[in-house]
Coordinates of C-alpha atoms in Angstrom, one line a residue:
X1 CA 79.4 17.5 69.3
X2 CA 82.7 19.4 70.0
X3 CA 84.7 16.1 68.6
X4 CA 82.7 16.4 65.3
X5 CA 83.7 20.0 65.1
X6 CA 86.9 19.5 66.4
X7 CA 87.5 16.9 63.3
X8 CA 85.6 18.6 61.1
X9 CA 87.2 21.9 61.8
X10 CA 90.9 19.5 61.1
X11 CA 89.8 18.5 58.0
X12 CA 89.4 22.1 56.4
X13 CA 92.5 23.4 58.2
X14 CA 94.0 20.6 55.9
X15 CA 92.4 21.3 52.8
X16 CA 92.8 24.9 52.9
X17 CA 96.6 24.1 53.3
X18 CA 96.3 22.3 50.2
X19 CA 93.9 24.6 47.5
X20 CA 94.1 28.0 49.9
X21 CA 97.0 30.4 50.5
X22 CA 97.2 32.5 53.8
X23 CA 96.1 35.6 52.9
X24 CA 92.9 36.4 54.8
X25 CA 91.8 39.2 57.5
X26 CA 95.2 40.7 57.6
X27 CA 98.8 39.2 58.9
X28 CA 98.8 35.2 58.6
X29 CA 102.7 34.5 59.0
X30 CA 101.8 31.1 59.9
X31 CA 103.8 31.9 63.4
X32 CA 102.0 31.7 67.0
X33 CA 100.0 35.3 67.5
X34 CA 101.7 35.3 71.3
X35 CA 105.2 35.4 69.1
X36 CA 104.2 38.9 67.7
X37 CA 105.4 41.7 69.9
X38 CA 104.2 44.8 69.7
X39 CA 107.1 46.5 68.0
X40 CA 106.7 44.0 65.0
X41 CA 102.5 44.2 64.6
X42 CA 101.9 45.2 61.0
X43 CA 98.6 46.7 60.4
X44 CA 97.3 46.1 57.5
X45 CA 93.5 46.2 56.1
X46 CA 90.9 43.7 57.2
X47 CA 90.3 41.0 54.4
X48 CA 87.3 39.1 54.7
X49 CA 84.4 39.5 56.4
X50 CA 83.4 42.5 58.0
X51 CA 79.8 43.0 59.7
X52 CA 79.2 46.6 60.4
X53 CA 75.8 47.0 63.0
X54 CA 74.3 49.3 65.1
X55 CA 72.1 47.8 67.1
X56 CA 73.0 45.7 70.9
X57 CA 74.3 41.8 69.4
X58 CA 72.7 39.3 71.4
X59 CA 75.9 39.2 73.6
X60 CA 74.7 42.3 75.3
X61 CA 72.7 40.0 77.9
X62 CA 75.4 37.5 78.5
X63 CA 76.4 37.2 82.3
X64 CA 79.8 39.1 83.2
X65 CA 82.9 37.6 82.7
X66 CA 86.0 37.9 84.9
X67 CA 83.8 39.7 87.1
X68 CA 84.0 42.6 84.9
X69 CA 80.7 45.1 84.5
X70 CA 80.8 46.1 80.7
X71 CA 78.2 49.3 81.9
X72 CA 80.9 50.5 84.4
X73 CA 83.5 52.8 83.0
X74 CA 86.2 51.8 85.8
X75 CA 86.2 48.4 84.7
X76 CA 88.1 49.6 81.4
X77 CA 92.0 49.4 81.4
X78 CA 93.8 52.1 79.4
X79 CA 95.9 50.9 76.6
X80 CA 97.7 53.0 74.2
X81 CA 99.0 52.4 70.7
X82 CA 100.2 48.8 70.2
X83 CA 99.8 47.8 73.8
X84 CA 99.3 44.6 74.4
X85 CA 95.4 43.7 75.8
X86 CA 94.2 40.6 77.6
X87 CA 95.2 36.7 76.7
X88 CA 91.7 35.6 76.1
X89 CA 90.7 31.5 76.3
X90 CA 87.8 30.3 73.8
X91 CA 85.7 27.7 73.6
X92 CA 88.3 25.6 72.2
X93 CA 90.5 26.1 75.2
X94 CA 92.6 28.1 72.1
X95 CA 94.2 30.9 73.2
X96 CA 93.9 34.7 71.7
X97 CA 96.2 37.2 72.6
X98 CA 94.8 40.9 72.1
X99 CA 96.8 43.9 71.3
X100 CA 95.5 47.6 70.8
X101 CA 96.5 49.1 67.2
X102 CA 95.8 52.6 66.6
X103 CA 93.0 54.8 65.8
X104 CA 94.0 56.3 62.7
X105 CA 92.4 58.5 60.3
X106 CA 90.2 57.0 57.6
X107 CA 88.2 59.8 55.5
X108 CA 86.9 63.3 56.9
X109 CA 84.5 61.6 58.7
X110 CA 85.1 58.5 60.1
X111 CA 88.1 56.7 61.8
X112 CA 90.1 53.5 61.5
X113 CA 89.6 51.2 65.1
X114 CA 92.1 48.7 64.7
X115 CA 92.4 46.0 66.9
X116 CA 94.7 42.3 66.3
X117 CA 93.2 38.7 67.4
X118 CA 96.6 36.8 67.5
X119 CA 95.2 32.7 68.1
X120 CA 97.0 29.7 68.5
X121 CA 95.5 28.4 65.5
X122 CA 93.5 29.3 62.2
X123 CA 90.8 26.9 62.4
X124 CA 90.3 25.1 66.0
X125 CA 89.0 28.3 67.9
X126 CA 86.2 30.7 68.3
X127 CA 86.2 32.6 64.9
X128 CA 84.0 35.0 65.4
X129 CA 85.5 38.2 67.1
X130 CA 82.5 40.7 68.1
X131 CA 83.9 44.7 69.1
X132 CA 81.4 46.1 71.0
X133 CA 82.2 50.3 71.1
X134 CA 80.6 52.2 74.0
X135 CA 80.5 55.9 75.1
X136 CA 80.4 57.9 78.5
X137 CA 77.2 59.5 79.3
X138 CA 77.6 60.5 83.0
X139 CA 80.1 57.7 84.1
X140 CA 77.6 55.1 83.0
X141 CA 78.3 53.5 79.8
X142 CA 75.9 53.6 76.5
X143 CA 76.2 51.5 74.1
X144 CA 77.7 52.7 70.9
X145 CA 77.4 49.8 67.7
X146 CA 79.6 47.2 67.4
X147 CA 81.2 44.9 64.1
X148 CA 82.0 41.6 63.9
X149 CA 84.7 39.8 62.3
X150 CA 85.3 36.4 61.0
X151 CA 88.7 35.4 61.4
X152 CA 88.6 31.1 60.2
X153 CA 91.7 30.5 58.8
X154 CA 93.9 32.9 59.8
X155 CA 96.3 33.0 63.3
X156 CA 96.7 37.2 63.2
X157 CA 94.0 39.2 62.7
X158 CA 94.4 42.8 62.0
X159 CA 90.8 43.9 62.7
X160 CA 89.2 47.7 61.3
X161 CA 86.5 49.2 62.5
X162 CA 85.2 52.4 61.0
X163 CA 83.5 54.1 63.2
X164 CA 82.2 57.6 62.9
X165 CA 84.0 60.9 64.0
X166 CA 81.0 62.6 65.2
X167 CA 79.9 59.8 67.0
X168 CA 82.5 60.9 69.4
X169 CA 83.4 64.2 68.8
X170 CA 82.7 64.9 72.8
X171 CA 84.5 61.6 74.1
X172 CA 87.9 61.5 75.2
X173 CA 88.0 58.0 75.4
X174 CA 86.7 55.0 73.0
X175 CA 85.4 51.9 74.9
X176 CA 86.0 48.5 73.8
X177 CA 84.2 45.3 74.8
X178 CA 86.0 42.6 72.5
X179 CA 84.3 38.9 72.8
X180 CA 85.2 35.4 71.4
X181 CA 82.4 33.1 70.2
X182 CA 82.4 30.6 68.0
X183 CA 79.6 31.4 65.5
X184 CA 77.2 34.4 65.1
X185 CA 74.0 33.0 66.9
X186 CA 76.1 31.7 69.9
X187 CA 73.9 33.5 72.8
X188 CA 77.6 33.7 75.5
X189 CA 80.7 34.7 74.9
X190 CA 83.5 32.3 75.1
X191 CA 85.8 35.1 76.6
X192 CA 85.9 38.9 77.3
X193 CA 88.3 41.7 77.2
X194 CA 87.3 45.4 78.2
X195 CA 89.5 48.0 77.5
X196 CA 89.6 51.9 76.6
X197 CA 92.1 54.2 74.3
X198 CA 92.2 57.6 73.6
X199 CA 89.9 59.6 70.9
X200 CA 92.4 61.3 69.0
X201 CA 89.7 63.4 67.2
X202 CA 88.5 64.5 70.5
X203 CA 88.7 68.6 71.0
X204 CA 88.6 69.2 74.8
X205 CA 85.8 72.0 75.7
X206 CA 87.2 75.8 76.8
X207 CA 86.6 75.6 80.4
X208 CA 85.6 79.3 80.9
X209 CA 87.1 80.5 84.2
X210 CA 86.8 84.4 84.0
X211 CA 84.1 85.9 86.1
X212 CA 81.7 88.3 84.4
X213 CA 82.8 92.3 85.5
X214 CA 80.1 93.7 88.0
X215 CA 77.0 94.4 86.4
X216 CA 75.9 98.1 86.6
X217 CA 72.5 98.7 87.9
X218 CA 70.4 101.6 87.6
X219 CA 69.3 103.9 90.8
X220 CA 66.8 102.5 92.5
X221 CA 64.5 104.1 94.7
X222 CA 61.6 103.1 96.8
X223 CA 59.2 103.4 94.4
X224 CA 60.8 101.0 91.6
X225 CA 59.7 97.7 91.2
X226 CA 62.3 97.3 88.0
X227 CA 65.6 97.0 88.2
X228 CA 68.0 97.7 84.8
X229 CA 71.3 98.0 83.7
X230 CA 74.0 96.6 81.7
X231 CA 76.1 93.3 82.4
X232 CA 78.7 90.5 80.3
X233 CA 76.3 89.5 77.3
X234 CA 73.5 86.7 78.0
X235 CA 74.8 86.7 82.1
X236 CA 72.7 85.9 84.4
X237 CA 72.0 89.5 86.9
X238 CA 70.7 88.4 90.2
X239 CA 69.3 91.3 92.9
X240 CA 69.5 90.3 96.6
X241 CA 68.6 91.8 100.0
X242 CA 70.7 90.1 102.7
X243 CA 70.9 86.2 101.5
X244 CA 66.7 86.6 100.2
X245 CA 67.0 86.7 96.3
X246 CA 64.8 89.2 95.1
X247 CA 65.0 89.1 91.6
X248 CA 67.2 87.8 88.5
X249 CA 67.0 88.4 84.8
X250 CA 69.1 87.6 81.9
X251 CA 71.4 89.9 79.9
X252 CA 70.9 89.8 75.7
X253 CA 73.3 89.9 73.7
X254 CA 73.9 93.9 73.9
X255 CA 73.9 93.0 77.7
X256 CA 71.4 95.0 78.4
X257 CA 69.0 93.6 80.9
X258 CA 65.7 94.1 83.1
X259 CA 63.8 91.9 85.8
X260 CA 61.0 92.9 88.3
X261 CA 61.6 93.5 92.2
X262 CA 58.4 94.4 94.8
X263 CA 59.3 97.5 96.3
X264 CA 61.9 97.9 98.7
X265 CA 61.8 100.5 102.0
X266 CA 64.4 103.5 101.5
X267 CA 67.4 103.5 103.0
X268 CA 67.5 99.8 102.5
X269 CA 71.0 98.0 101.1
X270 CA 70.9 95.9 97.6
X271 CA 73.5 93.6 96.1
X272 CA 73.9 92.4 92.5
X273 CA 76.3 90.4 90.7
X274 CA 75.9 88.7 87.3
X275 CA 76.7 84.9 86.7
X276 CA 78.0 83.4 83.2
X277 CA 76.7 80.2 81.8
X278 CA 80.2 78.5 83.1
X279 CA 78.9 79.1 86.8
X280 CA 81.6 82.2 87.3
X281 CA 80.2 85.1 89.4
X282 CA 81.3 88.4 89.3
X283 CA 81.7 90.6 92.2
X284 CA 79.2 92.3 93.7
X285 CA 77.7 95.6 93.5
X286 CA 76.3 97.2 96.3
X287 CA 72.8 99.7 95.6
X288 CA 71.1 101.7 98.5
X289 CA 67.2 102.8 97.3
X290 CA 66.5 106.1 97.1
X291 CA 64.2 107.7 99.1
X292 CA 61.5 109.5 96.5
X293 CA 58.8 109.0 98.6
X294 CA 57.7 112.6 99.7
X295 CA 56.3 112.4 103.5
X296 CA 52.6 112.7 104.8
X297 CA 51.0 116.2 105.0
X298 CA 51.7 117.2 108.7
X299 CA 49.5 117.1 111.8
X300 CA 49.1 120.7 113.2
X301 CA 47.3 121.2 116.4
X302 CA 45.0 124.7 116.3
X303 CA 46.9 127.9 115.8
X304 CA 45.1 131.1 117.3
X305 CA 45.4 134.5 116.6
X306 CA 46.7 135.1 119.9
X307 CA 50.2 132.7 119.9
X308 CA 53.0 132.0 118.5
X309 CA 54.0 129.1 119.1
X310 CA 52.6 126.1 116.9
X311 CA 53.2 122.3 117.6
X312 CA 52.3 119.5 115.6
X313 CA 53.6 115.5 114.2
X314 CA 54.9 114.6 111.0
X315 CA 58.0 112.3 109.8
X316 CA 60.8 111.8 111.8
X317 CA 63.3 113.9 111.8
X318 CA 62.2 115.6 108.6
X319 CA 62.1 119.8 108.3
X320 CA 58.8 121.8 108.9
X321 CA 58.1 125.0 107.5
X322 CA 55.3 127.3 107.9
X323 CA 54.2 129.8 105.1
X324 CA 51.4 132.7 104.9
X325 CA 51.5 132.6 100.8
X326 CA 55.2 132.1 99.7
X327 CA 56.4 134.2 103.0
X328 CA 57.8 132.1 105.3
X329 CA 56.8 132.4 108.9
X330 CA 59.1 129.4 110.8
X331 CA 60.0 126.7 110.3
X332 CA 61.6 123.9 112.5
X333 CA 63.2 120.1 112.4
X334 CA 61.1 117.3 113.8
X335 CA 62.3 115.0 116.6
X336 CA 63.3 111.5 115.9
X337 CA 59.6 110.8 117.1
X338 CA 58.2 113.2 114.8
X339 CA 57.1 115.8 117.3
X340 CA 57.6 119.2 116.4
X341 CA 57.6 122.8 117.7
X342 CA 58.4 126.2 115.6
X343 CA 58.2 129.6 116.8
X344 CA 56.4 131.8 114.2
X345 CA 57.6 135.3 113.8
X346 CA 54.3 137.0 114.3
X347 CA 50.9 136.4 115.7
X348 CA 48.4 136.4 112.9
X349 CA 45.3 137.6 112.1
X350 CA 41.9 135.0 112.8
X351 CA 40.7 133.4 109.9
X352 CA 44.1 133.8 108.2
X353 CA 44.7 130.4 106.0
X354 CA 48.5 129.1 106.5
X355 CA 50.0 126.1 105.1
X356 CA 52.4 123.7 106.8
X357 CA 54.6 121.5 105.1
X358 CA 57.1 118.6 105.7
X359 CA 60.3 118.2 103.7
X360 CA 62.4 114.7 104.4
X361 CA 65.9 114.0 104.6
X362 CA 66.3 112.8 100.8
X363 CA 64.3 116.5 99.8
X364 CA 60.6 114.9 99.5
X365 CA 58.3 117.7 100.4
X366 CA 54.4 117.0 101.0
X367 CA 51.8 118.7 99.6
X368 CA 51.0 121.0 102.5
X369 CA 49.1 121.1 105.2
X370 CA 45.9 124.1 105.1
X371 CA 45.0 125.6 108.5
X372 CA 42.9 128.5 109.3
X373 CA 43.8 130.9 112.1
X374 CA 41.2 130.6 115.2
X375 CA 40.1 133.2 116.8
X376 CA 41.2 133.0 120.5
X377 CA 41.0 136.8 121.3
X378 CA 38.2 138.2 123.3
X379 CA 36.6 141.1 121.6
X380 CA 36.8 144.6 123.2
X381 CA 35.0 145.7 126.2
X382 CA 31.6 147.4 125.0
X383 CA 30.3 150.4 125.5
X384 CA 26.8 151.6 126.9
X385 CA 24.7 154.7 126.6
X386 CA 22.8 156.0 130.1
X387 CA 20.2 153.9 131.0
X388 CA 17.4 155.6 132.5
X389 CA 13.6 153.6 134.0
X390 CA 12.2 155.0 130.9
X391 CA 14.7 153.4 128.5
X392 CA 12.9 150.8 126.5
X393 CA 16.9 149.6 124.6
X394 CA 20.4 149.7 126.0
X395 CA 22.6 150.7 123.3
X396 CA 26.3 151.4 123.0
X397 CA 29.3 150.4 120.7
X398 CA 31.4 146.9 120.7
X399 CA 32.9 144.6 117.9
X400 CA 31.6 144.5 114.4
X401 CA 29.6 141.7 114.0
X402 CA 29.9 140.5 117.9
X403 CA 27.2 139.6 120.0
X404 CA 26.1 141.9 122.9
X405 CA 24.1 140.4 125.8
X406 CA 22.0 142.2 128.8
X407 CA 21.5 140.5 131.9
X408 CA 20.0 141.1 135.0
X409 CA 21.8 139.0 137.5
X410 CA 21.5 135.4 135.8
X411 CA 18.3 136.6 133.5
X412 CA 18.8 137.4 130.0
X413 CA 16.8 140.5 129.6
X414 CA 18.0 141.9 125.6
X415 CA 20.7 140.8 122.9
X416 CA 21.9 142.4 119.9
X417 CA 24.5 142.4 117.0
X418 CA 26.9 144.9 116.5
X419 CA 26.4 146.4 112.7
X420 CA 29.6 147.1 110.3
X421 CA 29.3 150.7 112.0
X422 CA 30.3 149.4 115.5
X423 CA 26.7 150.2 116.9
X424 CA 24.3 147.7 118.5
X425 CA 20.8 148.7 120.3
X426 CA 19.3 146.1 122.1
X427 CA 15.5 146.0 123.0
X428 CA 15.0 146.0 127.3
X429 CA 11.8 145.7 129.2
X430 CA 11.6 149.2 131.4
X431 CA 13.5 148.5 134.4
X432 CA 13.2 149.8 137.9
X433 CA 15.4 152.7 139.2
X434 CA 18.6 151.7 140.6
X435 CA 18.4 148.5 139.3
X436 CA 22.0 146.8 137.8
X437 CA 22.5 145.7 134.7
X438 CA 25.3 143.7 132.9
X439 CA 26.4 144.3 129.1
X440 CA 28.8 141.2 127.8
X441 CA 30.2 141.3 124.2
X442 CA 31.0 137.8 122.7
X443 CA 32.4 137.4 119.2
X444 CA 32.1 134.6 116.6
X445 CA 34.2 132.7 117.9
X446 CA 32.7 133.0 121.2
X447 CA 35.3 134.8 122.9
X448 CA 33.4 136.9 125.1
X449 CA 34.9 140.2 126.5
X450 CA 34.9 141.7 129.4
X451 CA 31.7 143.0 131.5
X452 CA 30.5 146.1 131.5
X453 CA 27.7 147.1 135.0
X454 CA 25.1 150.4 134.5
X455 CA 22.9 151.4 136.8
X456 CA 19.4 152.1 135.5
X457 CA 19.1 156.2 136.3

């Protein structure tokens, strides 16, 4: 079969010497393509032939050649303009030298790919040149389109490809696959090259290498569970306690910006910095909450009428005061434990309401405490009329509104209350001559006075 070719393909080469002139698919000097060096490669238009696709050729599943990986982006040499390529052997055993072009400019949107297929001869060889484009998608190679070019009857070939600007527009580099074969439908390439030149009409990206400034960030106290502020438009803020993230939100473009915390314990230390959509972070800003968190209501153990000294618990370290009204009658600093003791500058009156409050370090004062002055003072010793064996009452004077109690050794034998005048009368059974009695006086608080002895007369 390859004799018939190889004598068919001799034939035409003879005849188109005869009824043909050389003027197909670019340069055809007539000389050997390995002759040309690249200081003398004309490149002119493609005339002929030119098959323009878009879709993978069946070559895409022929088995490596040279042991290169066409998928592999490392396999491609970097040529530049008019650099020689790659001597490439077909089926024939003819061989094609391969030189890079340019890539010049062919209308606003597309670009001229040229490429020359310099063969031994015009007609005994592969004429079917395939240029296979590819492009970079994560250092794995995606296929691109591809043309094909039929170059029977011509030694140089000055091949064009028109590919599309935009295609590219975010590639530095345009990979090449080139392939020999010797008709369309052939299923493996005779030969490959694989090789890669520069995008000319590639715009590198600004690399954005400026941090953000600090973001400011609103007070924060212990109450908050927002935090706000301003940062770089459409930054990233991020809010952290130690290395915990607590919170991040994104900056619009006035760079204003707002995300959600839980609440943090006062006193506690906050950083923030803001992060652009290159990945450069800003410094860091540093916010301590707020305490606004006003203490408990103190614990006050019972006042009487009868001290003044008052002791109680309440948030460490934070200031007690004590008021009767808006006067203030002492106040005091708690202990690091909470205990407190304050001195009041008077004793006060039973049944007198006083309020105790507790103000923290940041100025949060409690609502107050209410407390009631006890009565811990024993009313006064009471008085008693003459007794006499006839007296059916003992009576005498003693604290309003006290109790007064008659007792014969351990029996009660009367009791009465004291009226608003200060008088009490207190019904007795008659009593025997000489006999003792005992007159105690005991308030409502059950302070009980002194006691007062009569003899019954």
């Amino acid at each position: 079969m390859k004799a018939l070719k190889t004598l068919f393909s001799s034939l035409v080469v003879v005849c188109l010497f005869i009824i043909i002139p050389s003027v197909a698919f670019g340069q055809t000097n007539g000389e050997p393509a390995k002759s040309i060096s690249k200081t003398n490669i004309q490149l002119n238009k493609s005339i002929g032939k030119t098959i323009i696709k878009t879709t993978p050729p069946s070559s895409l599943i022929k088995s490596k050649i040279k042991g290169q990986s066409y998928t592999d982006a490392g396999d491609y040499q970097f040529v530049t303009d008019g650099q020689y390529v790659d001597l490439l052997s077909d089926s024939y055993y003819t061989y094609h030298d391969i030189y890079f072009g340019t890539v010049s400019n062919y209308s606003s949107d597309k670009m001229d790919i040229q490429v020359i297929d310099s063969s031994d001869y015009a007609y005994y060889k592969d004429t079917i040149t395939t240029i296979e484009f590819y492009k970079n998608i994560g250092s794995t190679l995606s296929f691109a389109g591809y043309t094909q070019f039929d170059t029977s009857g011509y030694y140089n070939t000055n091949l064009h490809s028109y590919v599309t600007k935009a295609d590219y527009s975010n590639q530095q580099y345009i990979y090449i696959r080139l392939g020999l074969s010797d008709t369309i439908y052939d299923t493996y390439y005779s030969d490959t090259t694989l090789f890669k030149v520069k995008n000319p009409y590639y715009v590198a990206p600004v690399v954005d290498t400026t941090p953000p400034a600090k973001p400011y960030v609103r007070a924060i106290s212990d109450k908050d569970t927002t935090v706000s502020g301003t940062a770089e438009a459409n930054s990233t803020v991020y809010g952290k306690l130690g290395t915990t993230t607590i919170g991040s939100g994104k900056a619009d473009s006035s760079g204003n910006y707002s995300f959600t915390i839980s609440s943090q314990k006062a006193g506690t230390t906050l950083t923030f910095f803001a992060q652009d959509a290159a990945g450069n972070k800003s410094g860091t800003v540093s916010v301590k909450v707020a305490d606004k968190t006003a203490p408990a209501n103190p614990t006050v153990y019972s006042v009487g009428d009868n001290q003044t000294i008052v002791n109680g618990k309440t948030e460490a370290n934070a200031k007690v005061t004590i008021k009767l009204g808006s006067t203030v009658l002492g106040q005091g600093t708690a202990s690091s434990t909470g205990d407190f003791i304050i001195k009041l500058s008077a004793v006060q009156k039973a049944d007198t309401t006083l309020t105790i409050y507790a103000t923290d370090l940041a100025g949060n004062q409690s609502s107050g405490t209410s407390l009631k002055v006890l009565d811990k003072t024993p009313p006064a010793t009471p008085t008693v009329n003459k007794v006499t064996y006839l007296s059916k009452s003992v009576t005498g004077t003693g604290e309003k509104g006290s109790t007064i109690y008659i007792y014969k050794g351990t029996t009660l034998i009367g009791k009465a209350t004291v009226d608003s005048y200060g008088k009490y009368s207190a019904t007795i059974s008659l009593q025997v001559k000489g006999s003792k009695l005992e007159v105690i006086s005991m308030d409502k608080a059950y302070n009980q006075s002194k006691s007062v002895y009569v003899t019954v007369y």
